[in-house]
Coordinates of C-alpha atoms in Angstrom, one line a residue:
X96 CA -86.7 50.9 6.4
X97 CA -85.1 53.8 4.7
X98 CA -86.5 53.5 1.2
X99 CA -85.1 56.8 0.1
X100 CA -81.8 55.0 -0.6
X101 CA -83.3 52.8 -3.4
X102 CA -81.9 53.4 -6.9
X103 CA -82.6 50.0 -8.5
X104 CA -85.8 47.9 -8.4
X105 CA -85.6 44.2 -9.5
X106 CA -88.7 42.0 -9.8
X107 CA -89.3 38.4 -10.7
X108 CA -92.1 37.9 -13.1
X109 CA -94.3 34.7 -12.5
X110 CA -95.8 34.7 -9.1
X111 CA -94.4 38.2 -8.4
X112 CA -95.0 41.0 -10.9
X113 CA -97.4 38.9 -13.0
X114 CA -100.8 38.0 -11.5
X115 CA -102.1 34.4 -11.8
X116 CA -103.5 35.2 -15.2
X117 CA -100.0 36.1 -16.4
X118 CA -100.8 39.9 -16.6
X119 CA -98.8 43.0 -15.7
X120 CA -101.1 45.5 -14.1
X121 CA -101.8 49.0 -15.6
X122 CA -100.8 50.3 -12.2
X123 CA -97.3 48.9 -12.5
X124 CA -96.8 50.8 -15.8
X125 CA -98.0 54.0 -14.2
X126 CA -95.6 53.5 -11.3
X127 CA -92.7 52.6 -13.6
X128 CA -92.9 56.0 -15.3
X129 CA -92.8 57.7 -11.9
X130 CA -89.8 55.6 -11.0
X131 CA -88.1 56.7 -14.2
X132 CA -88.8 60.4 -13.3
X133 CA -87.0 59.7 -10.0
X134 CA -84.0 58.1 -11.8
X135 CA -84.8 54.7 -10.3
X136 CA -83.8 51.9 -12.7
X137 CA -86.0 48.8 -13.2
X138 CA -84.9 45.2 -14.0
X139 CA -87.1 42.3 -14.8
X140 CA -85.6 38.9 -13.7
X141 CA -87.2 35.7 -14.7
X142 CA -86.8 32.0 -15.6
X143 CA -88.7 32.9 -18.8
X144 CA -87.2 33.3 -22.2
X145 CA -86.0 36.8 -23.0
X146 CA -88.6 37.3 -25.8
X147 CA -91.4 36.2 -23.4
X148 CA -90.4 38.8 -20.8
X149 CA -90.2 41.5 -23.5
X150 CA -93.7 40.5 -24.7
X151 CA -95.1 41.2 -21.2
X152 CA -93.2 44.5 -20.9
X153 CA -93.3 45.6 -24.5
X154 CA -94.1 49.3 -23.9
X155 CA -91.1 49.8 -21.6
X156 CA -88.7 47.4 -23.2
X157 CA -86.1 50.1 -24.2
X158 CA -86.0 51.5 -20.7
X159 CA -85.4 48.4 -18.6
X160 CA -82.8 45.8 -17.8
X161 CA -83.8 42.1 -18.4
X162 CA -82.4 39.0 -16.7
X163 CA -83.8 36.0 -18.5
X164 CA -83.4 32.2 -18.2
X165 CA -82.6 32.5 -14.5
X166 CA -79.4 34.5 -15.2
X167 CA -78.4 32.7 -18.3
X168 CA -78.6 36.0 -20.2
X169 CA -78.9 39.6 -19.2
X170 CA -79.5 42.5 -21.6
X171 CA -80.4 46.2 -21.8
X172 CA -82.0 46.7 -25.2
X173 CA -79.6 45.2 -27.7
X174 CA -76.6 45.3 -25.3
X175 CA -75.6 41.9 -24.0
X176 CA -74.5 42.2 -20.3
X177 CA -73.8 38.5 -19.6
X178 CA -74.2 35.1 -21.1
X179 CA -73.8 31.8 -19.2
X180 CA -74.1 28.6 -21.2
X181 CA -74.4 24.9 -20.2
X182 CA -72.0 22.5 -22.0
X183 CA -73.2 20.1 -24.6
X184 CA -71.6 17.2 -22.6
X185 CA -73.7 18.0 -19.6
X186 CA -76.8 18.3 -21.8
X187 CA -76.2 14.9 -23.3
X188 CA -75.6 13.3 -19.8
X189 CA -78.6 14.8 -18.1
X190 CA -81.4 14.6 -20.6
X191 CA -81.6 10.8 -20.8
X192 CA -82.0 10.8 -17.0
X193 CA -84.8 13.3 -17.2
X194 CA -86.6 11.2 -19.8
X195 CA -87.0 8.5 -17.1
X196 CA -89.2 10.8 -15.1
X197 CA -92.9 10.1 -15.9
X198 CA -95.1 13.1 -16.9
X199 CA -92.1 15.4 -17.3
X200 CA -91.4 17.5 -20.3
X201 CA -88.0 18.9 -21.3
X202 CA -87.2 22.4 -22.8
X203 CA -83.7 23.0 -24.1
X204 CA -83.3 26.8 -24.0
X205 CA -81.1 28.5 -26.6
X206 CA -80.2 32.2 -26.7
X207 CA -82.8 32.9 -29.3
X208 CA -85.1 29.9 -29.4
X209 CA -86.2 27.0 -27.2
X210 CA -86.4 23.4 -28.3
X211 CA -88.7 20.6 -27.2
X212 CA -89.2 17.0 -28.1
X213 CA -92.7 16.6 -26.6
X214 CA -95.8 16.4 -28.7
X215 CA -98.1 16.6 -25.7
X216 CA -100.7 19.3 -26.7
X217 CA -101.5 20.2 -23.1
X218 CA -97.9 20.8 -22.4
X219 CA -97.3 22.8 -25.6
X220 CA -100.2 25.0 -24.9
X221 CA -98.9 25.8 -21.4
X222 CA -95.2 26.0 -22.5
X223 CA -96.1 28.8 -25.1
X224 CA -96.9 31.2 -22.3
X225 CA -93.2 31.2 -21.3
X226 CA -91.5 30.5 -24.6
X227 CA -92.5 32.6 -27.6
X228 CA -89.8 31.3 -30.0
X229 CA -89.5 27.5 -30.2
X230 CA -89.1 24.4 -32.4
X231 CA -90.1 20.8 -31.9
X232 CA -87.3 18.3 -32.7
X233 CA -87.0 14.5 -32.5
X234 CA -84.0 14.3 -30.1
X235 CA -82.7 17.1 -27.9
X236 CA -79.4 15.4 -27.3
X237 CA -78.8 15.4 -31.1
X238 CA -78.8 19.2 -31.2
X239 CA -76.7 19.8 -28.1
X240 CA -73.7 20.8 -30.1
X241 CA -75.6 23.0 -32.6
X242 CA -75.6 26.3 -30.7
X243 CA -75.1 27.9 -27.2
X244 CA -77.7 26.7 -24.7
X245 CA -78.5 28.6 -21.5
X246 CA -80.4 25.9 -19.5
X247 CA -82.5 22.9 -19.4
X248 CA -86.1 23.6 -18.1
X249 CA -88.3 20.7 -17.0
X250 CA -92.0 20.8 -16.4
X251 CA -94.0 18.3 -14.3
X252 CA -97.8 18.5 -14.2
X253 CA -97.9 17.6 -10.5
X254 CA -94.8 18.9 -8.8
X255 CA -91.2 19.7 -9.8
X256 CA -90.0 19.5 -6.2
X257 CA -91.6 16.1 -5.5
X258 CA -90.9 14.3 -8.8
X259 CA -88.0 15.9 -10.6
X260 CA -85.6 17.3 -8.0
X261 CA -85.0 13.9 -6.2
X262 CA -84.0 12.2 -9.5
X263 CA -81.4 14.7 -10.4
X264 CA -79.5 14.6 -7.1
X265 CA -76.4 13.0 -8.6
X266 CA -75.8 16.1 -10.8
X267 CA -75.9 18.7 -8.1
X268 CA -72.1 19.0 -7.9
X269 CA -71.8 19.7 -11.7
X270 CA -74.7 22.0 -12.4
X271 CA -77.0 24.5 -10.7
X272 CA -80.4 22.9 -10.1
X273 CA -83.2 25.3 -9.1
X274 CA -86.9 24.6 -8.4
X275 CA -88.3 27.7 -10.2
X276 CA -92.0 27.1 -9.6
X277 CA -94.5 24.6 -8.5
X278 CA -94.2 22.7 -11.8
X279 CA -90.8 23.9 -13.2
X280 CA -87.2 23.0 -12.4
X281 CA -84.2 24.6 -14.2
X282 CA -80.7 23.2 -14.8
X283 CA -77.9 25.5 -15.7
X284 CA -74.2 26.3 -15.4
X285 CA -73.2 26.9 -11.8
X286 CA -72.5 30.6 -12.6
X287 CA -75.9 31.1 -14.1
X288 CA -78.2 32.5 -11.5
X289 CA -80.1 35.7 -11.0
X290 CA -77.8 36.9 -8.3
X291 CA -74.7 36.9 -10.5
X292 CA -76.6 38.5 -13.4
X293 CA -77.9 41.2 -11.0
X294 CA -74.3 41.9 -9.8
X295 CA -73.5 42.7 -13.5
X296 CA -76.3 45.2 -13.6
X297 CA -75.3 46.8 -10.3
X298 CA -71.7 47.0 -11.4
X299 CA -72.7 48.7 -14.7
X300 CA -74.9 51.2 -12.8
X301 CA -72.6 51.7 -9.9
X302 CA -75.4 50.8 -7.6
X303 CA -74.8 48.9 -4.3
X304 CA -76.7 46.2 -2.4
X305 CA -77.8 48.9 0.0
X306 CA -79.5 50.8 -2.9
X307 CA -81.2 47.7 -4.4
X308 CA -84.8 46.5 -3.9
X309 CA -85.7 42.9 -5.0
X310 CA -89.0 41.0 -5.2
X311 CA -89.2 37.2 -5.5
X312 CA -91.3 34.1 -4.7
X313 CA -89.4 30.9 -5.5
X314 CA -86.0 29.2 -5.1
X315 CA -84.6 30.6 -8.4
X316 CA -84.8 34.1 -6.7
X317 CA -82.6 33.2 -3.7
X318 CA -79.3 34.5 -5.0
X319 CA -80.8 37.8 -6.2
X320 CA -82.7 38.4 -2.9
X321 CA -79.3 38.1 -1.2
X322 CA -77.9 41.0 -3.4
X323 CA -80.4 43.5 -2.0
X324 CA -80.9 45.0 1.5
X325 CA -84.5 45.7 0.5
X326 CA -85.5 42.1 -0.3
X327 CA -89.2 41.3 -0.4
X328 CA -91.0 37.9 -0.4
X329 CA -94.4 37.8 -1.8
X330 CA -97.3 36.5 0.4
X331 CA -97.7 33.6 -2.0
X332 CA -93.9 32.8 -1.9
X333 CA -92.4 29.5 -1.0
X334 CA -91.7 29.3 2.8
X335 CA -88.0 29.1 2.1
X336 CA -88.1 32.5 0.4
X337 CA -90.0 34.1 3.3
X338 CA -87.2 33.0 5.6
X339 CA -84.5 34.5 3.4
X340 CA -86.1 37.9 2.5
X341 CA -85.8 40.8 4.8
X342 CA -89.3 42.0 4.2
X343 CA -92.7 40.8 2.9
X344 CA -95.5 42.2 0.8
X345 CA -98.9 41.2 -0.4
X346 CA -99.4 38.4 -3.1
X347 CA -99.0 38.8 -6.8
X348 CA -102.8 38.9 -7.1
X349 CA -103.1 41.7 -4.5
X350 CA -100.6 44.1 -6.1
X351 CA -97.8 43.2 -3.7
X352 CA -95.0 44.8 -5.8
X353 CA -97.1 47.8 -6.7
X354 CA -97.9 48.6 -3.1
X355 CA -94.2 48.7 -2.1
X356 CA -93.4 50.8 -5.2
X357 CA -96.1 53.3 -4.1
X358 CA -94.4 53.5 -0.7
X359 CA -91.0 53.9 -2.3
X360 CA -92.3 56.8 -4.5
X361 CA -94.0 58.5 -1.5
X362 CA -90.7 58.3 0.4
X363 CA -88.8 59.7 -2.6
X364 CA -91.2 62.7 -2.8
X365 CA -90.9 63.6 0.9

């Protein structure tokens, strides 16, 4: 594994860079500044809202690329790199079907704000970890034409894979459906995935697949893992991700990303 080639590091957030408490380690920030000294770029890629990612990485926000909403939007500082929206028609067709799924909660994700129609306090408390800017409305379909929306996110308290995914099978030819975590599932435009957004970053930086390192743990990371020769699955990753990634590392609670970055920096200093 010739790590000396790496010029771009890309990491998922939940289950990957963040530990199970939703924290970024102090060690990561130390390593980030060392990466910067070596002219290695960093990109955070998540299903989270853009503001939520920035909140976790506030101290380095001006120095990183951010892929948010599973590739719905990508930015460097105030510069917009890509924007992929889901049509109002699709939103209006899909949301009534989602409402039939018991114990599910819907988030309609706009460019600057998320909208929910749930008044469940347990869900709202959990949802606020991922969405800093939001508004509660009476009917999500009634606002589908009001602005550009990046995706529909759905939360299920038991399992998104078991309870949400099977119900949405009829829509798989019209939209991209991604299980993005044990409890989350995302629906977006077919072009909106982390892999396509990552290609925009690579193109801008003139960095190749052979020079890219990616860390991920769930199905919404599949496309971006395929855009890197140095693709790593976390120890806590879904089994499907472990089959796709070229390499593996420790879990998000055991500094899996940081340990590989330390090896990368050691190789760069040889």
